PDB file of C-alpha atoms in Angstrom:
ATOM      1  CA  UNK A1336     135.034  66.199  76.377  1.00  0.00           C
ATOM      2  CA  UNK A1337     135.275  69.952  77.492  1.00  0.00           C
ATOM      3  CA  UNK A1338     132.897  69.539  80.481  1.00  0.00           C
ATOM      4  CA  UNK A1339     134.969  66.366  81.626  1.00  0.00           C
ATOM      5  CA  UNK A1340     138.302  68.551  81.252  1.00  0.00           C
ATOM      6  CA  UNK A1341     137.000  71.400  83.177  1.00  0.00           C
ATOM      7  CA  UNK A1342     135.769  69.236  86.121  1.00  0.00           C
ATOM      8  CA  UNK A1343     139.423  67.804  86.200  1.00  0.00           C
ATOM      9  CA  UNK A1344     141.033  71.313  86.178  1.00  0.00           C
ATOM     10  CA  UNK A1345     138.677  72.619  88.775  1.00  0.00           C
ATOM     11  CA  UNK A1346     139.420  69.771  91.009  1.00  0.00           C
ATOM     12  CA  UNK A1347     142.949  70.507  90.695  1.00  0.00           C
ATOM     13  CA  UNK A1348     142.669  74.239  91.589  1.00  0.00           C
ATOM     14  CA  UNK A1349     143.194  75.800  88.045  1.00  0.00           C
ATOM     15  CA  UNK A1350     141.403  79.144  87.336  1.00  0.00           C
ATOM     16  CA  UNK A1351     139.744  78.824  84.011  1.00  0.00           C
ATOM     17  CA  UNK A1352     138.565  81.674  81.743  1.00  0.00           C
ATOM     18  CA  UNK A1353     136.737  81.538  78.619  1.00  0.00           C
ATOM     19  CA  UNK A1354     135.437  83.486  75.579  1.00  0.00           C
ATOM     20  CA  UNK A1355     131.881  84.148  75.195  1.00  0.00           C
ATOM     21  CA  UNK A1356     131.124  80.803  73.311  1.00  0.00           C
ATOM     22  CA  UNK A1357     132.937  78.766  75.975  1.00  0.00           C
ATOM     23  CA  UNK A1358     131.030  80.681  78.814  1.00  0.00           C
ATOM     24  CA  UNK A1359     127.538  79.774  77.108  1.00  0.00           C
ATOM     25  CA  UNK A1360     128.646  76.082  77.550  1.00  0.00           C
ATOM     26  CA  UNK A1361     130.358  76.663  80.874  1.00  0.00           C
ATOM     27  CA  UNK A1362     128.738  79.851  82.650  1.00  0.00           C
ATOM     28  CA  UNK A1363     130.768  79.441  85.963  1.00  0.00           C
ATOM     29  CA  UNK A1364     133.960  80.151  84.675  1.00  0.00           C
ATOM     30  CA  UNK A1365     135.767  83.717  84.549  1.00  0.00           C
ATOM     31  CA  UNK A1366     135.323  85.803  81.332  1.00  0.00           C
ATOM     32  CA  UNK A1367     138.557  85.846  79.304  1.00  0.00           C
ATOM     33  CA  UNK A1368     139.959  89.371  77.970  1.00  0.00           C
ATOM     34  CA  UNK A1369     141.933  89.933  74.874  1.00  0.00           C
ATOM     35  CA  UNK A1370     145.070  90.166  76.911  1.00  0.00           C
ATOM     36  CA  UNK A1371     144.407  86.606  78.317  1.00  0.00           C
ATOM     37  CA  UNK A1372     145.077  85.156  74.656  1.00  0.00           C
ATOM     38  CA  UNK A1373     148.634  86.043  75.009  1.00  0.00           C
ATOM     39  CA  UNK A1374     149.337  85.928  78.455  1.00  0.00           C
ATOM     40  CA  UNK A1375     151.911  83.449  79.822  1.00  0.00           C
ATOM     41  CA  UNK A1376     150.487  83.345  83.516  1.00  0.00           C
ATOM     42  CA  UNK A1377     153.324  81.186  85.337  1.00  0.00           C
ATOM     43  CA  UNK A1378     150.473  80.220  87.377  1.00  0.00           C
ATOM     44  CA  UNK A1379     147.485  77.526  87.156  1.00  0.00           C
ATOM     45  CA  UNK A1380     145.343  79.487  84.773  1.00  0.00           C
ATOM     46  CA  UNK A1381     144.278  78.244  81.745  1.00  0.00           C
ATOM     47  CA  UNK A1382     142.327  80.576  79.068  1.00  0.00           C
ATOM     48  CA  UNK A1383     139.404  78.309  76.710  1.00  0.00           C
ATOM     49  CA  UNK A1384     138.685  79.914  73.326  1.00  0.00           C
ATOM     50  CA  UNK A1385     136.382  77.714  71.066  1.00  0.00           C
ATOM     51  CA  UNK A1386     136.958  78.479  67.376  1.00  0.00           C
ATOM     52  CA  UNK A1387     134.817  77.001  64.407  1.00  0.00           C
ATOM     53  CA  UNK A1388     137.338  75.230  62.590  1.00  0.00           C
ATOM     54  CA  UNK A1389     141.143  74.316  62.145  1.00  0.00           C
ATOM     55  CA  UNK A1390     141.898  77.494  60.037  1.00  0.00           C
ATOM     56  CA  UNK A1391     140.632  79.892  63.007  1.00  0.00           C
ATOM     57  CA  UNK A1392     142.422  77.680  65.465  1.00  0.00           C
ATOM     58  CA  UNK A1393     145.780  77.746  63.631  1.00  0.00           C
ATOM     59  CA  UNK A1394     145.311  81.644  63.054  1.00  0.00           C
ATOM     60  CA  UNK A1395     144.739  82.286  66.636  1.00  0.00           C
ATOM     61  CA  UNK A1396     147.689  80.250  67.838  1.00  0.00           C
ATOM     62  CA  UNK A1397     149.938  82.058  65.069  1.00  0.00           C
ATOM     63  CA  UNK A1398     148.548  85.568  66.339  1.00  0.00           C
ATOM     64  CA  UNK A1399     148.167  85.020  69.886  1.00  0.00           C
ATOM     65  CA  UNK A1400     150.839  82.297  70.738  1.00  0.00           C
ATOM     66  CA  UNK A1401     154.263  82.412  71.964  1.00  0.00           C
ATOM     67  CA  UNK A1402     155.669  80.335  69.010  1.00  0.00           C
ATOM     68  CA  UNK A1403     157.338  78.244  71.511  1.00  0.00           C
ATOM     69  CA  UNK A1404     155.183  74.877  71.728  1.00  0.00           C
ATOM     70  CA  UNK A1405     151.543  74.198  70.419  1.00  0.00           C
ATOM     71  CA  UNK A1406     149.712  70.740  70.392  1.00  0.00           C
ATOM     72  CA  UNK A1407     146.909  69.194  68.609  1.00  0.00           C
ATOM     73  CA  UNK A1408     144.544  66.559  69.871  1.00  0.00           C
ATOM     74  CA  UNK A1409     143.182  64.704  66.817  1.00  0.00           C
ATOM     75  CA  UNK A1410     142.535  61.298  65.091  1.00  0.00           C
ATOM     76  CA  UNK A1411     142.520  63.286  61.450  1.00  0.00           C
ATOM     77  CA  UNK A1412     145.590  62.716  59.823  1.00  0.00           C
ATOM     78  CA  UNK A1413     145.338  65.351  57.493  1.00  0.00           C
ATOM     79  CA  UNK A1414     144.275  67.946  60.067  1.00  0.00           C
ATOM     80  CA  UNK A1415     147.287  66.782  62.314  1.00  0.00           C
ATOM     81  CA  UNK A1416     149.626  67.348  59.176  1.00  0.00           C
ATOM     82  CA  UNK A1417     148.245  70.831  58.610  1.00  0.00           C
ATOM     83  CA  UNK A1418     148.754  71.686  62.013  1.00  0.00           C
ATOM     84  CA  UNK A1419     152.459  70.612  62.119  1.00  0.00           C
ATOM     85  CA  UNK A1420     152.798  72.581  58.758  1.00  0.00           C
ATOM     86  CA  UNK A1421     151.329  75.770  59.655  1.00  0.00           C
ATOM     87  CA  UNK A1422     151.573  76.480  63.134  1.00  0.00           C
ATOM     88  CA  UNK A1423     154.580  78.814  63.565  1.00  0.00           C
ATOM     89  CA  UNK A1424     156.239  77.419  66.694  1.00  0.00           C
ATOM     90  CA  UNK A1425     159.315  75.868  67.739  1.00  0.00           C
ATOM     91  CA  UNK A1426     157.802  72.688  68.618  1.00  0.00           C
ATOM     92  CA  UNK A1427     154.557  71.560  67.209  1.00  0.00           C
ATOM     93  CA  UNK A1428     152.780  68.297  68.557  1.00  0.00           C
ATOM     94  CA  UNK A1429     150.295  65.808  67.906  1.00  0.00           C
ATOM     95  CA  UNK A1430     148.522  63.855  70.505  1.00  0.00           C
ATOM     96  CA  UNK A1431     151.337  64.682  72.945  1.00  0.00           C
ATOM     97  CA  UNK A1432     151.846  66.976  75.983  1.00  0.00           C
ATOM     98  CA  UNK A1433     153.374  70.306  75.515  1.00  0.00           C
ATOM     99  CA  UNK A1434     155.553  69.087  78.420  1.00  0.00           C
ATOM    100  CA  UNK A1435     157.817  67.065  76.141  1.00  0.00           C
ATOM    101  CA  UNK A1436     159.249  70.245  74.851  1.00  0.00           C
ATOM    102  CA  UNK A1437     162.399  70.106  76.529  1.00  0.00           C
ATOM    103  CA  UNK A1438     166.342  70.178  75.600  1.00  0.00           C
ATOM    104  CA  UNK A1439     166.686  67.094  77.500  1.00  0.00           C
ATOM    105  CA  UNK A1440     163.642  65.227  76.096  1.00  0.00           C
ATOM    106  CA  UNK A1441     165.025  66.077  72.553  1.00  0.00           C
ATOM    107  CA  UNK A1442     168.540  64.692  73.178  1.00  0.00           C
ATOM    108  CA  UNK A1443     170.369  67.999  73.578  1.00  0.00           C
ATOM    109  CA  UNK A1444     171.481  67.467  77.090  1.00  0.00           C
ATOM    110  CA  UNK A1445     170.813  69.681  79.793  1.00  0.00           C
ATOM    111  CA  UNK A1446     168.508  72.705  78.477  1.00  0.00           C
ATOM    112  CA  UNK A1447     170.263  75.942  79.115  1.00  0.00           C
ATOM    113  CA  UNK A1448     167.634  78.200  77.485  1.00  0.00           C
ATOM    114  CA  UNK A1449     164.765  78.668  75.458  1.00  0.00           C
ATOM    115  CA  UNK A1450     164.374  80.855  72.175  1.00  0.00           C
ATOM    116  CA  UNK A1451     161.368  81.529  70.291  1.00  0.00           C
ATOM    117  CA  UNK A1452     163.493  83.334  67.652  1.00  0.00           C
ATOM    118  CA  UNK A1453     163.981  81.746  64.277  1.00  0.00           C
ATOM    119  CA  UNK A1454     167.613  82.719  63.755  1.00  0.00           C
ATOM    120  CA  UNK A1455     170.305  81.232  65.521  1.00  0.00           C
ATOM    121  CA  UNK A1456     168.989  78.956  67.970  1.00  0.00           C
ATOM    122  CA  UNK A1457     164.975  77.993  67.830  1.00  0.00           C
ATOM    123  CA  UNK A1458     163.173  76.089  70.756  1.00  0.00           C
ATOM    124  CA  UNK A1459     165.128  74.359  73.418  1.00  0.00           C
ATOM    125  CA  UNK A1460     168.748  75.274  73.537  1.00  0.00           C
ATOM    126  CA  UNK A1461     171.431  72.857  74.684  1.00  0.00           C
ATOM    127  CA  UNK A1462     175.151  73.672  74.839  1.00  0.00           C
ATOM    128  CA  UNK A1463     175.663  73.265  70.865  1.00  0.00           C
ATOM    129  CA  UNK A1464     173.077  76.051  70.172  1.00  0.00           C
ATOM    130  CA  UNK A1465     174.857  78.468  72.055  1.00  0.00           C
ATOM    131  CA  UNK A1466     178.315  78.023  69.963  1.00  0.00           C
ATOM    132  CA  UNK A1467     179.135  79.453  66.758  1.00  0.00           C
ATOM    133  CA  UNK A1468     181.261  77.926  64.051  1.00  0.00           C
ATOM    134  CA  UNK A1469     184.410  79.444  62.238  1.00  0.00           C
ATOM    135  CA  UNK A1470     185.371  78.232  58.958  1.00  0.00           C
ATOM    136  CA  UNK A1471     189.418  78.093  58.444  1.00  0.00           C
ATOM    137  CA  UNK A1472     190.650  77.848  54.901  1.00  0.00           C
ATOM    138  CA  UNK A1473     194.226  77.428  54.355  1.00  0.00           C
ATOM    139  CA  UNK A1474     195.518  77.727  50.507  1.00  0.00           C
ATOM    140  CA  UNK A1475     198.463  78.320  48.541  1.00  0.00           C
ATOM    141  CA  UNK A1476     197.084  80.639  45.787  1.00  0.00           C
ATOM    142  CA  UNK A1477     194.187  78.073  45.192  1.00  0.00           C
ATOM    143  CA  UNK A1478     191.339  79.668  43.551  1.00  0.00           C
ATOM    144  CA  UNK A1479     187.730  78.382  42.905  1.00  0.00           C
ATOM    145  CA  UNK A1480     186.928  78.016  39.146  1.00  0.00           C
TER     146      UNK A1480
END
């Protein structure tokens, strides 16, 4: 599948970078450097890292990823469940485009921001995510026993 994906990316003008293992299969793409694995390019650039197994993939994502959105393409249910459970991102997907990671798509209304922190808001942030709560308790000498 990789050669077919690469051909499609190249036809769309995407710059590809790959690890040594990737470049043995696709020698015409640029060599990836260590910084490529954690770079958000904001441009049509894609770095490809071939790993030996799901453990290595999850480890790579959790170490280098943005913790925003990650997706797996698989027909294996147990691998999909492991990916969903073990990848530490605010949105994890199976057989779906990461472009679905959007506040409006999640039913949050207009997306006001994005957070990769785990505390207060995580992931796409709608208006409600920017608010806090205040609890008011009115009593007349009430106690809790």
